[in-house]
Short mmCIF file of C-alpha atoms (C1' of nucleotides) in Angstrom, two decimals:
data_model
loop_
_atom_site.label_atom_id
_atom_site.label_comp_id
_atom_site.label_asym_id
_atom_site.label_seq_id
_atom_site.Cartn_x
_atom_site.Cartn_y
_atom_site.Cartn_z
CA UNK A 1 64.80 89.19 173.44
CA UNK A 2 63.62 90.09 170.03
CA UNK A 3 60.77 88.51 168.43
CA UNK A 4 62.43 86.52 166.20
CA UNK A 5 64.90 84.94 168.85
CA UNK A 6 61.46 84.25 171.01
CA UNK A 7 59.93 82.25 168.08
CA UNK A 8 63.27 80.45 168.12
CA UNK A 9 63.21 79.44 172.35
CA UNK A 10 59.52 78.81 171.90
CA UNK A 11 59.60 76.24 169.21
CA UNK A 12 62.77 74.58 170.79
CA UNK A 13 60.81 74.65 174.00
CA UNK A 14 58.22 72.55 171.64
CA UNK A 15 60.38 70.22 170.71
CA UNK A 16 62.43 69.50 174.08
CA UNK A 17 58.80 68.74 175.69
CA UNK A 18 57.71 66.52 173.05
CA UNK A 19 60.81 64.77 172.76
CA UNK A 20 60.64 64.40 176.70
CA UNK A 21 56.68 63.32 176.96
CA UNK A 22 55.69 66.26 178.70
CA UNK A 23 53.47 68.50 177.90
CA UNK A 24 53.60 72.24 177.67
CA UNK A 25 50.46 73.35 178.32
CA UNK A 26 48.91 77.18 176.98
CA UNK A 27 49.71 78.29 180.48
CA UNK A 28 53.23 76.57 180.75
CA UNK A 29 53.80 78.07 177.20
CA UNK A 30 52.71 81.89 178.11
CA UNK A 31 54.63 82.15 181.24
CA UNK A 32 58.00 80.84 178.99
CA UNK A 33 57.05 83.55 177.01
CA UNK A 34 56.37 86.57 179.62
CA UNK A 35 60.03 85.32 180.80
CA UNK A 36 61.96 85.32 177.77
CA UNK A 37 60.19 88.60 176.70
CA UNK A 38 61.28 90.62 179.27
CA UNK A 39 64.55 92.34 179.67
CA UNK A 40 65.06 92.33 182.77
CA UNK A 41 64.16 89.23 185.51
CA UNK A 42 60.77 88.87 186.55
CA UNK A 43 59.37 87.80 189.95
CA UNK A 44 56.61 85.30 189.93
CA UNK A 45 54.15 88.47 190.71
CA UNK A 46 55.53 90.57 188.08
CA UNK A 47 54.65 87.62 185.77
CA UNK A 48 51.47 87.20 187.50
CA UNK A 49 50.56 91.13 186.43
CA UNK A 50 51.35 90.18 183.32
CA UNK A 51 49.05 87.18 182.58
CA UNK A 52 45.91 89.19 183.72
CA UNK A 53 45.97 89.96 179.89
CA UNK A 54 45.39 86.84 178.75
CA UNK A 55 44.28 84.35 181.66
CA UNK A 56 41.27 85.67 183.76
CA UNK A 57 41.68 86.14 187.20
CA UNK A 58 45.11 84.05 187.46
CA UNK A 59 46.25 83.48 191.18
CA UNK A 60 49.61 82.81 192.29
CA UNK A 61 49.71 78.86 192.33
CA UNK A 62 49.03 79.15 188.41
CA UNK A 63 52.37 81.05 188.00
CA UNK A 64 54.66 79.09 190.16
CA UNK A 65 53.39 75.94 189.00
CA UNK A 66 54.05 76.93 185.40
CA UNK A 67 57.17 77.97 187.19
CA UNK A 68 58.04 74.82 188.58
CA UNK A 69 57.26 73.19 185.16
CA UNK A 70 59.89 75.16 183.66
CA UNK A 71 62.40 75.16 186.10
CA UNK A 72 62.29 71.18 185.89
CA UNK A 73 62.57 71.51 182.44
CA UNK A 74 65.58 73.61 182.25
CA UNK A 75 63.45 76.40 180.29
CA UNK A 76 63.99 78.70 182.82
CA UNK A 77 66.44 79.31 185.70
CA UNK A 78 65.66 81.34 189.42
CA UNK A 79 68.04 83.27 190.33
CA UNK A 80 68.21 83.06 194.83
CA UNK A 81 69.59 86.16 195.46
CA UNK A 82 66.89 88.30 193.92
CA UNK A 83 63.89 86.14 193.97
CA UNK A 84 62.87 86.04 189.97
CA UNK A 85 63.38 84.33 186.82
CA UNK A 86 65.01 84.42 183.41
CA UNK A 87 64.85 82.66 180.05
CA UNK A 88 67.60 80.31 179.95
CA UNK A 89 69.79 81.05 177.45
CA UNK A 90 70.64 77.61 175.96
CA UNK A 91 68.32 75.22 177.33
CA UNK A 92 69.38 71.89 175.05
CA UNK A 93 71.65 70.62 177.45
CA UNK A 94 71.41 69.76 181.11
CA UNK A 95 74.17 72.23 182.60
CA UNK A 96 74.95 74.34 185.53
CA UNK A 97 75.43 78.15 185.21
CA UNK A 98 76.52 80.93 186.69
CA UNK A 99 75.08 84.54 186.56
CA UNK A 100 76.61 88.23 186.83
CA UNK A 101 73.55 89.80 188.14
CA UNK A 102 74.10 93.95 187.62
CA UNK A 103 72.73 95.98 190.71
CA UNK A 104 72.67 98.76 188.71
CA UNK A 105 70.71 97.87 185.85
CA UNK A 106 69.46 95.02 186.83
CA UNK A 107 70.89 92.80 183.68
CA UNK A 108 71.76 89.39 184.01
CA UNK A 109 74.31 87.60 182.27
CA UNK A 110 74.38 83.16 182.13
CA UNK A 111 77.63 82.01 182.16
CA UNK A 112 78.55 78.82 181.31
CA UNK A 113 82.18 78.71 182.31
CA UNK A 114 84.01 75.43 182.54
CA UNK A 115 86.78 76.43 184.92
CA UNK A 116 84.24 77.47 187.36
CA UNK A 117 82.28 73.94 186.76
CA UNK A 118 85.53 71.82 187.27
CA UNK A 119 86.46 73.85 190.38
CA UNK A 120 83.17 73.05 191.77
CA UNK A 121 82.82 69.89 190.72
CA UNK A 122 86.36 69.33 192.45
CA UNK A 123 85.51 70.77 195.93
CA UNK A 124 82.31 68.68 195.54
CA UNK A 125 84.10 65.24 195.05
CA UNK A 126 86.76 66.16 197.91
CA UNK A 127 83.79 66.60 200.09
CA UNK A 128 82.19 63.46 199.13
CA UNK A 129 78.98 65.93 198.12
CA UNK A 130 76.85 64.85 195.98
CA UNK A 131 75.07 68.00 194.01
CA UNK A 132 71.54 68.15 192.91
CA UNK A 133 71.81 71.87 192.06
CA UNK A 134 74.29 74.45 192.25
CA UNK A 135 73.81 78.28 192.93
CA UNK A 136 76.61 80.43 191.38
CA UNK A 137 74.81 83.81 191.36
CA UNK A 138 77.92 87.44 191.34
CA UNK A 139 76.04 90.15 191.88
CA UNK A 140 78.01 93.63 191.46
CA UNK A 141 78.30 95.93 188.31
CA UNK A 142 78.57 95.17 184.97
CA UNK A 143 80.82 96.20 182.37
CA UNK A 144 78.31 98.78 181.09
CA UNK A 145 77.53 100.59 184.24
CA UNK A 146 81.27 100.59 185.27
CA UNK A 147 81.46 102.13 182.01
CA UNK A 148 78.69 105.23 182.70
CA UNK A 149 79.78 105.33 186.60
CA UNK A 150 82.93 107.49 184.87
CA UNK A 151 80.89 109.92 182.41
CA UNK B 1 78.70 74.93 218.39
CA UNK B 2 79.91 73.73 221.57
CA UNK B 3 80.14 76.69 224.20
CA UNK B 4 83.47 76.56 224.55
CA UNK B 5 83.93 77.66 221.05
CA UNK B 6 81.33 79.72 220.91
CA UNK B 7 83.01 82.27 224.02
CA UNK B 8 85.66 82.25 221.47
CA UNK B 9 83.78 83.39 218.50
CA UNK B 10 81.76 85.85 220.84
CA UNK B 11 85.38 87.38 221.93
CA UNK B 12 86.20 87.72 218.63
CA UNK B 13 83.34 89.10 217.30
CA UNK B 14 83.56 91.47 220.09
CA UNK B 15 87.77 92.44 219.28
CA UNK B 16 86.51 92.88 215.64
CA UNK B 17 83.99 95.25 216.57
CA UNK B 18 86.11 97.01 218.28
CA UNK B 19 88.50 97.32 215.86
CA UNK B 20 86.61 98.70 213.21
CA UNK B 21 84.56 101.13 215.77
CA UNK B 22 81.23 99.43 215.35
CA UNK B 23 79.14 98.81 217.92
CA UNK B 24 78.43 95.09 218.94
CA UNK B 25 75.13 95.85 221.02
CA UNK B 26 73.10 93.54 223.32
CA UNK B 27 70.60 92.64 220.63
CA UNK B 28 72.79 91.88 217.94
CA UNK B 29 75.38 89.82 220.64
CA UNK B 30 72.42 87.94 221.39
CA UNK B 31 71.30 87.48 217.14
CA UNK B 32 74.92 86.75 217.35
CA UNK B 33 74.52 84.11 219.95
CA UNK B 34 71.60 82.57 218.93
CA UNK B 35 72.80 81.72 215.33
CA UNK B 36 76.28 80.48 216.80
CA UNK B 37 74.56 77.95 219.08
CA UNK B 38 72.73 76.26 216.52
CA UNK B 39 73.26 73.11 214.74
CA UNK B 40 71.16 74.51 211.93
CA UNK B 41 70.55 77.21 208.97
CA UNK B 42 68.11 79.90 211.19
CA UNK B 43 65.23 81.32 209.32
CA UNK B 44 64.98 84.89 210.72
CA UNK B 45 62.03 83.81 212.39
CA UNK B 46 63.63 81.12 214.56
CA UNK B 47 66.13 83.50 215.53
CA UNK B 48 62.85 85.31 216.23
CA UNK B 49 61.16 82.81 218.31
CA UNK B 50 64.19 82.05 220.58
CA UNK B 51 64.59 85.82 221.50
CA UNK B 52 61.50 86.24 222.94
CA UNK B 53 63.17 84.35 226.12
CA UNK B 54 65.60 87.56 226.64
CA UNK B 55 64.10 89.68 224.69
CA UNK B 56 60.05 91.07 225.31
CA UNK B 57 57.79 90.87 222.64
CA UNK B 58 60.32 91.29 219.82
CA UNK B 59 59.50 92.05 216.12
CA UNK B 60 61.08 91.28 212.49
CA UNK B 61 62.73 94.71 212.31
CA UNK B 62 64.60 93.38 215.51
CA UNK B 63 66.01 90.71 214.53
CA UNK B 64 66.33 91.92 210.43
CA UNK B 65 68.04 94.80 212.12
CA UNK B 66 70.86 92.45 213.64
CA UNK B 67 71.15 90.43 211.07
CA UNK B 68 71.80 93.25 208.50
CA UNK B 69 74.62 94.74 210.69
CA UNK B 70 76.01 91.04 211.08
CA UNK B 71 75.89 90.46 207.78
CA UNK B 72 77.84 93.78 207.31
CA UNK B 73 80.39 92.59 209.46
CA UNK B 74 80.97 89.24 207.99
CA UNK B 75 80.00 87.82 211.41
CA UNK B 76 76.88 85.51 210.12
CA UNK B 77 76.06 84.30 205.71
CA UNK B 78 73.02 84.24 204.84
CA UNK B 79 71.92 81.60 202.50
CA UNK B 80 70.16 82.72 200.00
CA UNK B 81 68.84 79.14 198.76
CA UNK B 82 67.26 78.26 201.62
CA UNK B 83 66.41 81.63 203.29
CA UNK B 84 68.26 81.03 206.60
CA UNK B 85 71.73 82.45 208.65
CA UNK B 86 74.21 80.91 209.77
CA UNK B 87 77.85 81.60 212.06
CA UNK B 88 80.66 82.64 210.10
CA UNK B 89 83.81 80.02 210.67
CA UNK B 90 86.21 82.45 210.10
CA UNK B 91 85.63 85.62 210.24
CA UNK B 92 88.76 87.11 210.68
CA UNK B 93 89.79 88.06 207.29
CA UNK B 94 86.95 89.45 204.19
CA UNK B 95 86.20 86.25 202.24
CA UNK B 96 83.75 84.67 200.07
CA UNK B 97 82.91 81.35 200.60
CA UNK B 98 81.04 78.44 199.48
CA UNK B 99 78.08 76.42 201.06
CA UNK B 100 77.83 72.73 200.66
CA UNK B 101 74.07 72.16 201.90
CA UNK B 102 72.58 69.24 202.55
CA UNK B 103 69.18 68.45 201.78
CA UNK B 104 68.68 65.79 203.78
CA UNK B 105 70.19 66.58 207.08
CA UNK B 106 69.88 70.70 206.55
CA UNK B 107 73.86 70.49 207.48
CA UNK B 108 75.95 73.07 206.16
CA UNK B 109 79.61 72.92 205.23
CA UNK B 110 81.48 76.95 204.57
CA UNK B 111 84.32 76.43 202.10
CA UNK B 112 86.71 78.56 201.58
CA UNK B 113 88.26 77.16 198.01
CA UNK B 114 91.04 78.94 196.52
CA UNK B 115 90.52 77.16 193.39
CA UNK B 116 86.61 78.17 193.23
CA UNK B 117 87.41 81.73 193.77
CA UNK B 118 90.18 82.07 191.03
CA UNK B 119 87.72 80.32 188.60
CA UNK B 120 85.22 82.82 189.92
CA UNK B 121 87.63 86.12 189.85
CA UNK B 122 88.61 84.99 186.12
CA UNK B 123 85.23 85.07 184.75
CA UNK B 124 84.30 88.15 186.43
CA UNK B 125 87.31 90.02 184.58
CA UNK B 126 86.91 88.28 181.11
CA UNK B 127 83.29 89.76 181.35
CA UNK B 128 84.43 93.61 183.08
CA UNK B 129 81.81 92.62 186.20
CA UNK B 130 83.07 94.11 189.46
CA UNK B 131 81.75 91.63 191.90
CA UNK B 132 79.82 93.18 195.35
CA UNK B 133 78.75 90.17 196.73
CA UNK B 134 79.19 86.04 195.41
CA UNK B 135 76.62 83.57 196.32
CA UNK B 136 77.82 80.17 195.86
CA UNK B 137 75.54 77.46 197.43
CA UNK B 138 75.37 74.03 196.06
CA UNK B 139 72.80 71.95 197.25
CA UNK B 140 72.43 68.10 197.28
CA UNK B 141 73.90 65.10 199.65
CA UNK B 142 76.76 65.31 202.17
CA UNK B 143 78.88 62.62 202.92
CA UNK B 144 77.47 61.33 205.78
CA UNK B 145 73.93 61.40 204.46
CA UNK B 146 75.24 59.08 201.30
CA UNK B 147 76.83 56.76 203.79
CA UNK B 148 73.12 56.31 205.45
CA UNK B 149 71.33 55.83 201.99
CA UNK B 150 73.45 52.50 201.71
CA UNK B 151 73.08 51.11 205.13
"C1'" DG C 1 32.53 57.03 173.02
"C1'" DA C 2 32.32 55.55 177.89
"C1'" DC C 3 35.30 54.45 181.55
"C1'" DG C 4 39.08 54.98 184.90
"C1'" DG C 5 43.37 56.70 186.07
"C1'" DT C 6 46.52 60.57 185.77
"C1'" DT C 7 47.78 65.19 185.13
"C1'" DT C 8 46.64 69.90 185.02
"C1'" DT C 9 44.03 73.82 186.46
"C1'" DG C 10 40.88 76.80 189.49
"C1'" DT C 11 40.10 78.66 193.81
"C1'" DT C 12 40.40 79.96 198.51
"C1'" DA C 13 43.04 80.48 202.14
"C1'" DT C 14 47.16 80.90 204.56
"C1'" DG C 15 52.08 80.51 205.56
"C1'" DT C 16 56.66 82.59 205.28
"C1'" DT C 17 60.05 86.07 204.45
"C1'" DA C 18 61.18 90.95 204.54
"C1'" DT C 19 60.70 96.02 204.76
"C1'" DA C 20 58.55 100.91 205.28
"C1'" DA C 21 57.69 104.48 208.24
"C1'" DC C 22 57.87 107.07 212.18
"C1'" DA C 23 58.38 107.88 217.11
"C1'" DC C 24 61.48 107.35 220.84
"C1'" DA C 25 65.83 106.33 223.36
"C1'" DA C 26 70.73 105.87 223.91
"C1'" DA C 27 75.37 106.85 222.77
"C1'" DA C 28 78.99 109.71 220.83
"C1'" DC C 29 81.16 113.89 220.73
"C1'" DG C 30 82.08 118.56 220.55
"C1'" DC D 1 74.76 120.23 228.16
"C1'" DG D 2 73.08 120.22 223.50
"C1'" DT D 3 73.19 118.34 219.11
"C1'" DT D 4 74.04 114.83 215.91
"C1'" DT D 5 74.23 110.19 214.93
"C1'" DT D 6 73.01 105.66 215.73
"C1'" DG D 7 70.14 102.18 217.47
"C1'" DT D 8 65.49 100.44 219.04
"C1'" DG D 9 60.25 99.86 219.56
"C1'" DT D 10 56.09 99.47 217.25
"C1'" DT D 11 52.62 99.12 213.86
"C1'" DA D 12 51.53 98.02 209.59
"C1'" DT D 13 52.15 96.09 205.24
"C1'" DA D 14 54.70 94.42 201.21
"C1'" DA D 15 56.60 90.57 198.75
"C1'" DC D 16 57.29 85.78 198.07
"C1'" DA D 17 55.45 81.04 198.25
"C1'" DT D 18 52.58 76.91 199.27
"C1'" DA D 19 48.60 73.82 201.27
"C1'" DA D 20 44.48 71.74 200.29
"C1'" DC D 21 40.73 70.29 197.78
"C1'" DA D 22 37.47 70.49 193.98
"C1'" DA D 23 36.82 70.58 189.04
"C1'" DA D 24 38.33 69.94 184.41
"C1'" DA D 25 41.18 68.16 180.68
"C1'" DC D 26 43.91 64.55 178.83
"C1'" DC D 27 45.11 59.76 177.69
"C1'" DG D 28 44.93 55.12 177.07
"C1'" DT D 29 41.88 51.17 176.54
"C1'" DC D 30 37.98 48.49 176.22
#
DNA sequence: GACGGTTTTGTTATGTTATAACACAAAACG
DNA sequence: CGTTTTGTGTTATAACATAACAAAACCGTC
């Protein structure tokens, strides 16, 4: 994420926690920003590495409570399969995604793809299930690396 | 898993096996086993706990080792949201399925929705993502457990 | 601005999940 | 048989995550 987009997610972060009486905190805020920053998903420790530059001494409760913060918050989203995080990509509205995790590169793509919500959401009701959250995580090769595999 | 069915998945597991020329060995019959039998998810270290009665002093790589080659086979899932294995219910044909898991009860429901997994192919080919592996958990209340909350 | 309750943070320790590495044994196969 | 491949035993450690409790910061109100 560019600089410019990150001044964008931070200052919408703002907003959606003052608008919501919560309170992002310096810490909250600099573990948003480690997240979106980074290209690629970060594990909590990865993140931890990276706030030794700016928080003395941090330990790991400090990131996964930020963590937590953010996940409740819909600023962030973990992705199960590989144990780390990402920015989410349009965090104004509560929604469920989907991601296309590449093996080879590592990218990660959020989906938001209503077919696959409806189907779910179907199955769900014929199960009587009631969701609280929904995994959706395709991990395989992107359209990129397909792309290189035949060069 | 009563044990009636569970000689039956054990016989199949053991025609599949030899089918495909892989070798179904004591220690990964008896991972096999052990997941089968349960009501439950397994964490890798129940699975571990419970093999100490057959097996002596047994360690991770043991039981990681089975589980891997089950996995392989499409004999056990593993669920990635809540770190734990369970039985396949059909393991007869390559599939991906869905998990309905229940937070309250820790009950687990494998779907196998057409519907889901045309919704799922579709995205992957309006994006060029070839697919490896699709985790689709969705976590929340079954059916039963919403009955209880109103009694 | 002092008080009391609530939320957040600091800190230490520990719990849980998973794998690396290497030696040894067993099976497969010519 | 001997050799190659596959599976297992064992030790150690890496990677991921939380419990528990004390201290600090924040927030409303008197």
């Amino acid at each position: 994420m560019d600089s410019e987009r990150l001044a964008q997610v931070m200052q919408r972060a703002e907003a959606l926690c003052r608008e919501r009486g919560v309170r992002l905190t310096p810490q909250r805020r600099t573990v948003l920003e480690l997240v979106c920053e980074a290209e690629r998903p970060m594990s909590a420790y990865d993140i931890l590495d990276l706030m030794r530059a700016s928080v003395s001494n941090p330990a790991p409760p400090t990131v996964y409570r930020a963590l937590d913060f953010l996940l409740e918050q819909g600023l962030v989203h973990k992705l199960e399969s590989i144990h780390a995080f990402v920015g989410c990509s349009h965090p104004d509205h509560p929604h469920s995604s989907q991601f296309l995790i590449c093996a080879d590169c590592g990218d990660v793509n959020e989906l938001e793809d209503p077919a696959i919500a409806r189907s779910l959401r179907l199955a769900e009701s014929a199960s009587g299930f009631a969701p609280k959250r929904r995994v959706v995580e395709l991990i395989g090769t992107c359209a990129r690396c397909t792309g290189k595999d035949h060069e």
